[in-house]
Amino acid sequence: MNLSEKPTGFVAMPQGSVAYWRAGTPGRTPLVCLHGGPGLPHSYLAPLAQLGADREVIFYDQAGCGESGRRPPEPSWSIPYFVEELRAVVAALGLEEFHLFGNSWGGWLALEYALGDPPAPPVSLSLNSSPPSVASWISGVRALRARLPEDVVRTLDEHERAGTVRSREYRDALAVFNRRHMCRARPWPAPLKDALGGFGDEVYAALWGTSEFGPVTGALADWDVTSRLPRIRVPTLVTCGRHDEAVPEHMSALADGIAGARFRVFDDSSHMAFLEEPDAFIAELSAFLTDVEARRR
């Protein structure tokens, strides 16, 4: 599954249509997948389509990236906007029951959806590499950044001070971090390269800012769901990689805050275990979904 494939359809939203893809065979409860970024299109989540032997796996590109509309609402994109977008997709596809998966920012979106008052609450949550607050994210990535080679840290510092984060030198230095803590697969898998080609810079800036390391200047600046985690009442799987920029310590705190949550760390992965250890990740997620459904009978 990649961006060259035509979407299954589109959902109308005030700021433009939302492209969605339906994979797999209808049968068991479908799985809706939320991509991260913000602004990294769905295609890097392609390994999750392997779950489609006995259930539909549904992907969509959130507003501002990939095949979906890129015209921002007034005053700008926000967390409530993307929650409403998810609700619109669920309603348009007629999903009365569904599992909800989110990676990184997609996990934060899944949490906001589950903690709100959605018309169709998820049967379960699967949260991959999504710490419970922006503050914990920033503390984690800054600690990992400090362990990079001195020349790499110096380059990052210089360009962030100068406001030249789009320069080739900055991107090369950032790539050192990303190869350690975003995706350790060599070479980077084609689905990730496809997604990066459709990245939405404007929505990233609106929700986050200019740098993964902060300061966070967008709508997510003060995001923190820690105190609300006890309100999550659905079965939850929390996963991350041993080398994740969403560090395991903070992902463990997320799992501890949700009653009965299952927690798994993938030792040879970073931020995208479904690309780095796809067989192990799919097996874990499949077993979780099957177990949730068995308990509902």
Phi, psi and omega in degrees: 000125179210177186292346179283342177284142179288141176299153174295325180185187181225148174247128182285133173227158182303327182262017178125163184285151179251120181278136178227159180229134176245119179243163174088186185245124178303140180178270177287177181301129183292160178244123176260130186247130181249121181280167180260209181131268349301142177105008178263110187303167190297338197297336179290347176274009186310322180303335181294341177296342177297342178283000188277010180296328183223017177203156173283141173242121189247128178240153169208154175269119178295158180307141176096000181208167175056229184268002181267168182300148184241009181275115183290147175287171174262134000281335178188178175295148183211169177300312179302326179299314184286332172296316178295325178297316177298317177300320180295320178296313180302315181294315183296326181271359177064038183274104179280328176220143179195151168274153182233122178247139175218136175252130175058238176305327178298328175291323176296319178296319178299319179296315180297321178296312183294330182272351178273209180237062184289153178291337180223087182298146182292151175290325178206166175239137171235113188246110184251117174058048183230087182295163189282359178202156175293323179301319179291322176302309184297317180297323180292312183291328179291325176294319178291321179299321182297341181268359177290162175306147186303321181292327178292313178300317180299317179296316178300313181299313184297315183285329176292321176295323183276351183072028183247047184286353175267002181289157180297322181297318179293316181297323178294320178292319178297326180299328177297315177296313184297325180288339177269322195234355175253309177210118184266359178295141180233123348290174177299135183298149181305320179301325178289319177297320177301314182295318180299331178291341180247020184298143181257096182298322184292318180289327175298314180295322183292322182268328186242288184154222183248343184222140175302333187269002181084179001291149179277118185249355183268194186296341181271004190311315185251018185296131180201115183255004188308311185290343182264353184302324179298346178281348178289121185243005181257153177305137186225134173250127178245127182225156173196177176257154179301327183254023188293143169292335166272088196298146183306326179302318181282328176291326175296322178296323176298312180298320180296333182279350183247119185303125176076009183296143175266136184235133180220129175251129178265115193292334182256022185234169172239248189273350185225065184301332179292342173261330186272321175229063189301319182296313181294321182293313181297321179297317180296313182293318179298316180296320179297311181298318180296318180295317179301316182291323179296324181286343180274348183288000000 
